Amino acid sequence: MGKLHDKTVKKLIKEKPSVRHADGDGLYLMTPKRGDAYWMLRYTTAATKLRREYTIGKVVDWSLADARDEAAKLRLAIKREGADPVQERQKVNGNPFKTLNDLYADYYQLRQREIATHEKERSLYEREIAWRIGKVELEKIRPLDVSEILRDIANGYGDKPPRPTISNDVMRMLKRIFDHGMKLDVTQFNPASPFRPRDADGEEQAANYPMTESEVIEFFTKLRAIPAQFSRENYLACALLIATCTRKMELLAAPWHEFDLTNRLWHLPKERTKKRRAIDIPLSEPALSWLEELKIRSCGSDWVFPARRISRQARTPHVCENTLNHALKKLFEQGFFSFDKRRVHDLRGTARTMLGKMGVDDSLAKRCLNQQAGNRVDEIYNRHAYFEERKEAHTKLGEWLAPFVNGSETNKIVDFDAVCKS
């Protein structure tokens, strides 16, 4: 039983006869001449045997009974776990990552160096996570908060349709963010770790729908007929995505200094690739002619596809990542083509499929798409870039594609046997 009583505490606070009043077992009532009265625990650290003083809280917030309970918990932790409350509080107060937004800001700096699609990932965080739990303190975020976010996205909320793929993306992102927090020792557990794809509405199915040759012919033939609805720049972008086997933003965000048109070469640096692997892409004769036209259309810009609207609000100096997506989406929604909807990424899939049909070796076709063939050991030791072999494959692809894009042989299908033998 302690020495102090509630009436005694009130009297001591009012009279302030001295600064320290013992209750027992290291708990003291502190009544400074200036400022509010507070509870303080004195203890000795288990490791260093140092005497420390830990402020529990003000008397107006903590009753005598509450202060005794808290002091008992702290003493037990000090004795059994070797805890040091003062050191732990200093650690918390010195932690710059109070909320999830604070932690994400540091995590984003890391992702900028790791992946080329960091802007897309940041946009996803701002749209789906930040407005929900971004301002919540890290230690207050629970698995239930994560579950509600994943279910809302998977089932649809507001005017948004069900988006299971986005739900999976958010789940993986939250896991990485909280893992980053655990590495920095600013959070003790990962509230997203228990979740699996089934919690985000199931495993994702790879969406890859390459176009057939007849669909490629129809695609470019009909697009040429509507230059007002589908700009020449968009048209050439579609052609180059197939001819170079690259990803959308690797092309659309490309600056001119990466291209050596004289030597028919595009040096794509590792910073702008998904897997952080640099590659020298040989340019076929058709691809070179399309780039030369874009050089004229860019009107001296540093970018192959400069932003269409010049304004201070423009996010990037090159075209937005959604420009080509939206342009194609509108046409498919209008039933402009006779075949099912295709995404921009399916142009890359079309290139891969056609390389296979042309007899290009599977491992070489993967290298054309900058997908390293073989295992990790092969990636480290086999440094041969197969440039000449890839140059030949890109040449075949360009010769097959050029008549459809240029419109010189709209209704004529290229003889594959002839192309493959050349």
Short mmCIF file of C-alpha atoms in Angstrom, two decimals:
data_model
loop_
_atom_site.label_atom_id
_atom_site.label_comp_id
_atom_site.label_asym_id
_atom_site.label_seq_id
_atom_site.Cartn_x
_atom_site.Cartn_y
_atom_site.Cartn_z
CA MET A 1 0.00 0.00 0.00
CA GLY A 2 1.38 3.43 -0.92
CA LYS A 3 2.03 6.28 1.44
CA LEU A 4 -0.06 8.85 -0.42
CA HIS A 5 -3.86 9.26 -0.55
CA ASP A 6 -6.06 11.24 -2.92
CA LYS A 7 -6.76 13.95 -0.28
CA THR A 8 -3.05 14.15 0.55
CA VAL A 9 -2.22 14.57 -3.14
CA LYS A 10 -4.67 17.47 -3.51
CA LYS A 11 -3.28 19.14 -0.39
CA LEU A 12 0.34 18.79 -1.51
CA ILE A 13 -0.43 20.18 -4.93
CA LYS A 14 -2.16 23.17 -3.37
CA GLU A 15 0.49 23.93 -0.74
CA LYS A 16 3.60 22.81 -2.64
CA PRO A 17 5.69 22.34 0.53
CA SER A 18 8.50 20.58 -1.38
CA VAL A 19 9.25 19.24 -4.84
CA ARG A 20 9.24 15.46 -4.24
CA HIS A 21 6.78 13.31 -2.28
CA ALA A 22 7.37 9.55 -2.12
CA ASP A 23 4.54 7.07 -2.50
CA GLY A 24 6.76 3.97 -2.40
CA ASP A 25 8.49 1.58 -4.80
CA GLY A 26 10.09 4.47 -6.67
CA LEU A 27 6.86 6.39 -7.42
CA TYR A 28 6.92 10.10 -6.56
CA LEU A 29 4.52 13.01 -6.73
CA MET A 30 6.40 16.04 -8.10
CA THR A 31 5.10 19.51 -7.16
CA PRO A 32 7.38 22.08 -8.78
CA LYS A 33 7.00 25.74 -7.87
CA ARG A 34 6.20 26.47 -11.51
CA GLY A 35 4.19 24.27 -13.79
CA ASP A 36 1.79 21.39 -13.18
CA ALA A 37 2.27 18.58 -10.68
CA TYR A 38 3.24 15.24 -12.22
CA TRP A 39 4.08 11.62 -11.41
CA MET A 40 7.67 10.38 -11.66
CA LEU A 41 9.20 6.90 -11.37
CA ARG A 42 12.76 6.43 -10.17
CA TYR A 43 14.46 3.17 -11.14
CA THR A 44 17.83 1.54 -11.76
CA THR A 45 18.63 0.13 -15.21
CA ALA A 46 19.37 -3.58 -15.27
CA ALA A 47 22.34 -3.41 -17.67
CA THR A 48 24.21 -0.25 -16.65
CA LYS A 49 22.94 0.13 -13.05
CA LEU A 50 22.23 3.81 -13.69
CA ARG A 51 19.62 5.71 -11.69
CA ARG A 52 16.98 7.21 -13.96
CA GLU A 53 13.84 9.29 -13.55
CA TYR A 54 10.88 8.68 -15.85
CA THR A 55 7.89 11.05 -16.09
CA ILE A 56 4.65 9.09 -16.17
CA GLY A 57 2.33 12.07 -16.73
CA LYS A 58 0.58 15.05 -15.19
CA VAL A 59 -1.68 14.62 -12.17
CA VAL A 60 -4.58 16.18 -14.07
CA ASP A 61 -4.33 13.28 -16.56
CA TRP A 62 -3.28 10.47 -14.23
CA SER A 63 -5.01 9.67 -10.94
CA LEU A 64 -3.04 8.19 -8.03
CA ALA A 65 -4.43 4.71 -8.79
CA ASP A 66 -3.57 5.00 -12.51
CA ALA A 67 -0.05 6.22 -11.71
CA ARG A 68 0.50 3.25 -9.38
CA ASP A 69 -0.72 0.80 -12.04
CA GLU A 70 1.56 2.31 -14.67
CA ALA A 71 4.52 2.32 -12.29
CA ALA A 72 3.90 -1.36 -11.51
CA LYS A 73 3.90 -2.23 -15.24
CA LEU A 74 7.11 -0.31 -15.83
CA ARG A 75 8.87 -1.93 -12.87
CA LEU A 76 7.87 -5.37 -14.12
CA ALA A 77 9.23 -4.62 -17.62
CA ILE A 78 12.46 -3.27 -16.13
CA LYS A 79 12.93 -6.37 -13.98
CA ARG A 80 11.91 -9.10 -16.45
CA GLU A 81 12.84 -7.63 -19.82
CA GLY A 82 15.64 -5.26 -18.90
CA ALA A 83 13.61 -2.37 -20.33
CA ASP A 84 14.73 1.24 -20.01
CA PRO A 85 11.61 3.49 -20.22
CA VAL A 86 13.65 6.71 -20.51
CA GLN A 87 15.70 5.38 -23.41
CA GLU A 88 12.61 4.03 -25.16
CA ARG A 89 10.84 7.40 -24.86
CA GLN A 90 13.87 9.20 -26.25
CA LYS A 91 13.85 6.80 -29.16
CA VAL A 92 10.17 7.47 -29.85
CA ASN A 93 10.53 11.25 -29.51
CA GLY A 94 13.54 11.22 -31.83
CA ASN A 95 11.72 9.16 -34.44
CA PRO A 96 10.95 11.32 -37.51
CA PHE A 97 8.41 8.79 -38.78
CA LYS A 98 5.25 9.46 -36.80
CA THR A 99 2.61 8.65 -39.41
CA LEU A 100 2.37 6.34 -42.41
CA ASN A 101 2.87 9.32 -44.71
CA ASP A 102 6.18 10.07 -42.96
CA LEU A 103 7.33 6.49 -43.42
CA TYR A 104 6.20 6.39 -47.06
CA ALA A 105 8.19 9.55 -47.87
CA ASP A 106 11.39 7.74 -46.83
CA TYR A 107 10.30 4.52 -48.54
CA TYR A 108 9.65 6.46 -51.77
CA GLN A 109 13.24 7.75 -51.82
CA LEU A 110 14.37 4.13 -51.84
CA ARG A 111 11.92 3.10 -54.57
CA GLN A 112 13.13 5.92 -56.82
CA ARG A 113 16.48 4.16 -56.98
CA GLU A 114 15.02 0.66 -57.29
CA ILE A 115 12.32 0.83 -59.97
CA ALA A 116 11.50 2.92 -63.01
CA THR A 117 7.76 2.92 -62.24
CA HIS A 118 8.09 4.70 -58.89
CA GLU A 119 5.83 7.56 -60.03
CA LYS A 120 3.05 5.10 -60.86
CA GLU A 121 3.46 3.47 -57.46
CA ARG A 122 3.33 6.84 -55.70
CA SER A 123 0.14 7.72 -57.56
CA LEU A 124 -1.41 4.45 -56.35
CA TYR A 125 -0.44 5.25 -52.75
CA GLU A 126 -1.99 8.71 -52.94
CA ARG A 127 -5.21 7.45 -54.55
CA GLU A 128 -5.89 4.40 -52.40
CA ILE A 129 -3.95 4.65 -49.12
CA ALA A 130 -2.90 8.17 -48.13
CA TRP A 131 -6.41 9.60 -47.70
CA ARG A 132 -7.43 6.63 -45.55
CA ILE A 133 -4.58 5.93 -43.13
CA GLY A 134 -1.76 8.21 -44.29
CA LYS A 135 -2.11 10.56 -41.30
CA VAL A 136 -2.61 7.78 -38.74
CA GLU A 137 0.24 7.13 -36.30
CA LEU A 138 2.19 3.99 -37.20
CA GLU A 139 1.55 2.13 -33.96
CA LYS A 140 -2.20 2.70 -34.29
CA ILE A 141 -2.55 1.02 -37.70
CA ARG A 142 -3.99 -2.48 -37.37
CA PRO A 143 -4.63 -5.40 -39.76
CA LEU A 144 -8.32 -4.46 -39.72
CA ASP A 145 -7.45 -1.12 -41.36
CA VAL A 146 -5.57 -2.94 -44.11
CA SER A 147 -8.42 -5.43 -44.56
CA GLU A 148 -10.99 -2.66 -45.05
CA ILE A 149 -8.85 -0.99 -47.73
CA LEU A 150 -8.31 -4.23 -49.66
CA ARG A 151 -11.98 -5.23 -49.53
CA ASP A 152 -13.20 -1.81 -50.64
CA ILE A 153 -10.90 -1.80 -53.65
CA ALA A 154 -11.67 -5.41 -54.57
CA ASN A 155 -15.45 -4.95 -54.26
CA GLY A 156 -15.65 -1.38 -55.54
CA TYR A 157 -16.60 1.74 -53.60
CA GLY A 158 -18.19 5.05 -54.50
CA ASP A 159 -18.22 5.31 -58.28
CA LYS A 160 -15.26 2.97 -58.66
CA PRO A 161 -15.81 -0.56 -60.04
CA PRO A 162 -14.31 -3.71 -58.46
CA ARG A 163 -10.54 -3.73 -59.03
CA PRO A 164 -8.98 -6.95 -57.69
CA THR A 165 -5.69 -6.32 -59.47
CA ILE A 166 -5.31 -2.93 -57.78
CA SER A 167 -6.21 -4.56 -54.46
CA ASN A 168 -3.30 -6.97 -54.89
CA ASP A 169 -0.97 -4.09 -55.80
CA VAL A 170 -1.98 -2.17 -52.67
CA MET A 171 -1.51 -5.25 -50.49
CA ARG A 172 2.03 -5.78 -51.77
CA MET A 173 2.85 -2.09 -51.42
CA LEU A 174 1.70 -1.94 -47.78
CA LYS A 175 3.78 -5.01 -46.97
CA ARG A 176 6.87 -3.37 -48.43
CA ILE A 177 6.24 -0.06 -46.66
CA PHE A 178 5.84 -1.65 -43.21
CA ASP A 179 8.80 -3.98 -43.84
CA HIS A 180 10.80 -0.81 -44.52
CA GLY A 181 9.56 0.58 -41.19
CA MET A 182 10.68 -2.57 -39.37
CA LYS A 183 14.14 -2.27 -40.94
CA LEU A 184 14.35 1.28 -39.61
CA ASP A 185 13.06 0.05 -36.22
CA VAL A 186 10.22 2.58 -36.21
CA THR A 187 7.44 0.01 -36.11
CA GLN A 188 7.34 -3.29 -34.26
CA PHE A 189 5.17 -5.33 -36.61
CA ASN A 190 3.78 -5.38 -40.14
CA PRO A 191 -0.05 -5.13 -40.08
CA ALA A 192 -0.17 -6.16 -43.77
CA SER A 193 1.91 -9.33 -43.33
CA PRO A 194 -1.04 -11.73 -42.64
CA PHE A 195 -2.71 -10.93 -45.97
CA ARG A 196 -2.48 -13.05 -49.11
CA PRO A 197 -3.91 -12.65 -52.63
CA ARG A 198 -7.11 -14.45 -51.57
CA ASP A 199 -7.71 -11.61 -49.10
CA ALA A 200 -7.44 -9.16 -52.01
CA ASP A 201 -9.98 -11.12 -54.09
CA GLY A 202 -7.77 -13.89 -55.39
CA GLU A 203 -4.69 -14.56 -57.46
CA GLU A 204 -4.16 -12.33 -60.48
CA GLN A 205 -4.28 -13.77 -63.96
CA ALA A 206 -1.60 -12.57 -66.34
CA ALA A 207 -3.27 -10.36 -68.92
CA ASN A 208 -1.49 -10.71 -72.23
CA TYR A 209 -3.52 -10.61 -75.44
CA PRO A 210 -1.21 -10.12 -78.43
CA MET A 211 -2.78 -9.25 -81.77
CA THR A 212 -2.82 -11.64 -84.69
CA GLU A 213 -1.34 -10.55 -88.00
CA SER A 214 -4.74 -9.77 -89.49
CA GLU A 215 -5.60 -7.71 -86.40
CA VAL A 216 -2.32 -5.78 -86.70
CA ILE A 217 -3.24 -4.94 -90.32
CA GLU A 218 -6.71 -3.76 -89.30
CA PHE A 219 -5.29 -1.87 -86.32
CA PHE A 220 -2.93 0.35 -88.31
CA THR A 221 -5.18 0.63 -91.36
CA LYS A 222 -8.09 2.02 -89.36
CA LEU A 223 -5.92 4.26 -87.19
CA ARG A 224 -4.47 5.95 -90.28
CA ALA A 225 -7.99 6.82 -91.35
CA ILE A 226 -8.71 8.98 -88.27
CA PRO A 227 -5.73 11.32 -87.72
CA ALA A 228 -8.00 13.82 -85.92
CA GLN A 229 -8.98 11.26 -83.28
CA PHE A 230 -5.67 9.42 -83.08
CA SER A 231 -2.68 11.68 -83.61
CA ARG A 232 0.28 10.84 -85.81
CA GLU A 233 2.52 10.81 -82.72
CA ASN A 234 0.30 8.20 -81.05
CA TYR A 235 0.28 6.20 -84.27
CA LEU A 236 4.07 6.13 -84.54
CA ALA A 237 4.35 5.32 -80.83
CA CYS A 238 2.29 2.16 -81.38
CA ALA A 239 4.51 1.17 -84.29
CA LEU A 240 7.72 1.75 -82.35
CA LEU A 241 6.49 -0.19 -79.32
CA ILE A 242 6.25 -3.25 -81.56
CA ALA A 243 9.42 -2.57 -83.55
CA THR A 244 11.62 -1.98 -80.48
CA CYS A 245 9.89 -4.49 -78.12
CA THR A 246 9.97 -1.94 -75.31
CA ARG A 247 7.56 -1.01 -72.53
CA LYS A 248 5.28 1.98 -72.89
CA MET A 249 7.08 4.52 -70.70
CA GLU A 250 10.52 3.36 -71.79
CA LEU A 251 9.53 4.81 -75.16
CA LEU A 252 7.16 7.65 -74.27
CA ALA A 253 9.55 9.10 -71.66
CA ALA A 254 12.64 8.74 -73.86
CA PRO A 255 14.89 11.79 -74.37
CA TRP A 256 16.61 12.27 -77.70
CA HIS A 257 20.11 12.01 -76.23
CA GLU A 258 19.57 8.25 -75.76
CA PHE A 259 19.35 7.78 -79.55
CA ASP A 260 22.24 7.52 -81.98
CA LEU A 261 20.31 7.73 -85.24
CA THR A 262 23.50 7.75 -87.30
CA ASN A 263 24.50 4.33 -85.99
CA ARG A 264 20.88 3.14 -85.67
CA LEU A 265 21.12 2.57 -81.93
CA TRP A 266 19.02 3.34 -78.86
CA HIS A 267 20.86 3.11 -75.55
CA LEU A 268 18.22 2.54 -72.88
CA PRO A 269 19.84 3.18 -69.46
CA LYS A 270 19.14 0.90 -66.53
CA GLU A 271 17.51 3.73 -64.54
CA ARG A 272 14.60 3.74 -66.98
CA THR A 273 14.02 0.00 -67.23
CA LYS A 274 11.75 -2.11 -65.05
CA LYS A 275 14.43 -4.63 -64.07
CA ARG A 276 17.22 -2.05 -63.89
CA ARG A 277 19.11 -3.56 -66.83
CA ALA A 278 20.59 -1.29 -69.49
CA ILE A 279 20.28 -2.40 -73.10
CA ASP A 280 21.44 -1.23 -76.52
CA ILE A 281 18.50 -1.62 -78.89
CA PRO A 282 19.33 -1.92 -82.60
CA LEU A 283 17.00 0.14 -84.79
CA SER A 284 15.63 -1.37 -87.96
CA GLU A 285 15.32 0.76 -91.10
CA PRO A 286 11.55 1.33 -90.59
CA ALA A 287 12.02 2.21 -86.91
CA LEU A 288 14.74 4.69 -87.88
CA SER A 289 12.47 6.40 -90.42
CA TRP A 290 9.65 6.73 -87.86
CA LEU A 291 12.05 8.24 -85.31
CA GLU A 292 13.35 10.70 -87.89
CA GLU A 293 9.77 11.85 -88.50
CA LEU A 294 9.23 12.22 -84.75
CA LYS A 295 12.46 14.25 -84.56
CA ILE A 296 10.90 16.79 -86.92
CA ARG A 297 7.55 16.71 -85.11
CA SER A 298 9.18 17.27 -81.72
CA CYS A 299 10.21 20.78 -82.91
CA GLY A 300 13.55 20.87 -81.14
CA SER A 301 12.31 19.36 -77.88
CA ASP A 302 14.63 17.24 -75.77
CA TRP A 303 11.96 14.53 -75.74
CA VAL A 304 10.85 12.13 -78.44
CA PHE A 305 7.25 12.61 -77.31
CA PRO A 306 7.09 16.06 -75.68
CA ALA A 307 4.09 17.03 -73.56
CA ARG A 308 1.15 18.07 -75.76
CA ARG A 309 0.22 20.99 -73.52
CA ILE A 310 2.82 23.36 -72.16
CA SER A 311 1.81 24.58 -68.70
CA ARG A 312 3.21 25.02 -65.22
CA GLN A 313 0.87 22.31 -63.99
CA ALA A 314 2.31 19.70 -66.38
CA ARG A 315 3.62 16.76 -64.33
CA THR A 316 6.27 15.75 -66.85
CA PRO A 317 8.00 17.38 -69.86
CA HIS A 318 7.05 14.33 -71.93
CA VAL A 319 3.58 12.93 -72.61
CA CYS A 320 1.62 11.60 -69.66
CA GLU A 321 1.67 7.86 -69.04
CA ASN A 322 -2.11 7.69 -69.65
CA THR A 323 -2.16 9.58 -72.97
CA LEU A 324 -1.87 6.53 -75.22
CA ASN A 325 -4.03 4.38 -72.94
CA HIS A 326 -6.96 6.80 -73.06
CA ALA A 327 -6.68 7.31 -76.81
CA LEU A 328 -6.95 3.56 -77.49
CA LYS A 329 -9.56 2.96 -74.83
CA LYS A 330 -11.99 5.42 -76.44
CA LEU A 331 -11.72 3.71 -79.81
CA PHE A 332 -12.35 0.25 -78.39
CA GLU A 333 -15.31 1.53 -76.35
CA GLN A 334 -16.79 2.91 -79.58
CA GLY A 335 -16.43 -0.50 -81.26
CA PHE A 336 -13.99 0.94 -83.76
CA PHE A 337 -12.22 -2.39 -84.29
CA SER A 338 -13.72 -5.77 -85.10
CA PHE A 339 -11.61 -7.56 -82.46
CA ASP A 340 -11.68 -7.42 -78.64
CA LYS A 341 -10.11 -4.67 -76.59
CA ARG A 342 -6.32 -4.55 -76.42
CA ARG A 343 -4.09 -2.62 -74.03
CA VAL A 344 -0.97 -0.68 -74.93
CA HIS A 345 1.11 -3.38 -73.22
CA ASP A 346 -0.32 -5.93 -75.66
CA LEU A 347 1.77 -4.28 -78.40
CA ARG A 348 4.86 -5.60 -76.63
CA GLY A 349 3.18 -9.00 -76.41
CA THR A 350 2.47 -8.80 -80.12
CA ALA A 351 6.15 -8.20 -80.82
CA ARG A 352 7.13 -11.21 -78.71
CA THR A 353 4.58 -13.44 -80.43
CA MET A 354 5.69 -12.41 -83.92
CA LEU A 355 9.35 -13.03 -83.06
CA GLY A 356 8.37 -16.57 -82.12
CA LYS A 357 6.46 -17.03 -85.37
CA MET A 358 9.49 -15.80 -87.31
CA GLY A 359 11.57 -18.58 -85.82
CA VAL A 360 13.61 -16.41 -83.45
CA ASP A 361 15.06 -18.54 -80.66
CA ASP A 362 13.17 -18.21 -77.37
CA SER A 363 16.17 -17.05 -75.33
CA LEU A 364 17.08 -14.49 -78.01
CA ALA A 365 13.50 -13.21 -78.15
CA LYS A 366 13.62 -12.68 -74.38
CA ARG A 367 16.80 -10.66 -74.77
CA CYS A 368 15.11 -8.53 -77.43
CA LEU A 369 12.52 -7.68 -74.76
CA ASN A 370 15.31 -7.12 -72.19
CA GLN A 371 14.18 -10.17 -70.26
CA GLN A 372 17.38 -11.89 -69.20
CA ALA A 373 17.32 -15.55 -70.20
CA GLY A 374 18.62 -18.22 -67.85
CA ASN A 375 19.06 -18.20 -64.08
CA ARG A 376 20.79 -15.77 -61.75
CA VAL A 377 24.21 -17.33 -62.32
CA ASP A 378 23.80 -17.02 -66.09
CA GLU A 379 22.87 -13.35 -65.69
CA ILE A 380 26.06 -12.67 -63.75
CA TYR A 381 28.57 -14.62 -65.83
CA ASN A 382 27.15 -14.50 -69.36
CA ARG A 383 27.79 -10.88 -70.29
CA HIS A 384 27.44 -11.39 -74.07
CA ALA A 385 24.67 -9.07 -75.22
CA TYR A 386 23.94 -10.97 -78.45
CA PHE A 387 23.77 -7.62 -80.20
CA GLU A 388 24.26 -8.87 -83.77
CA GLU A 389 21.69 -11.64 -83.28
CA ARG A 390 19.20 -9.16 -81.80
CA LYS A 391 19.88 -6.76 -84.67
CA GLU A 392 18.88 -9.46 -87.14
CA ALA A 393 15.70 -10.23 -85.15
CA HIS A 394 14.72 -6.53 -85.00
CA THR A 395 15.35 -6.24 -88.73
CA LYS A 396 12.94 -9.10 -89.45
CA LEU A 397 10.35 -7.56 -87.15
CA GLY A 398 10.69 -4.15 -88.79
CA GLU A 399 10.41 -5.55 -92.31
CA TRP A 400 7.25 -7.42 -91.34
CA LEU A 401 5.66 -4.40 -89.67
CA ALA A 402 6.62 -1.60 -92.08
CA PRO A 403 4.06 -2.30 -94.86
CA PHE A 404 1.16 -2.23 -92.38
CA VAL A 405 2.33 0.97 -90.68
CA ASN A 406 3.36 2.85 -93.82
CA GLY A 407 0.27 1.74 -95.73
CA SER A 408 2.23 0.69 -98.78
CA GLU A 409 0.74 -2.82 -98.74
CA THR A 410 -2.44 -2.48 -96.75
CA ASN A 411 -4.10 -5.67 -97.89
CA LYS A 412 -1.02 -7.74 -98.48
CA ILE A 413 0.27 -10.09 -95.82
CA VAL A 414 4.04 -10.53 -95.71
CA ASP A 415 5.36 -13.96 -96.64
CA PHE A 416 6.79 -15.28 -93.37
CA ASP A 417 8.95 -17.87 -95.06
CA ALA A 418 10.63 -15.17 -97.09
CA VAL A 419 11.18 -12.96 -94.08
CA CYS A 420 12.62 -15.78 -92.00
CA LYS A 421 15.03 -16.83 -94.77
CA SER A 422 16.30 -13.30 -95.34
#
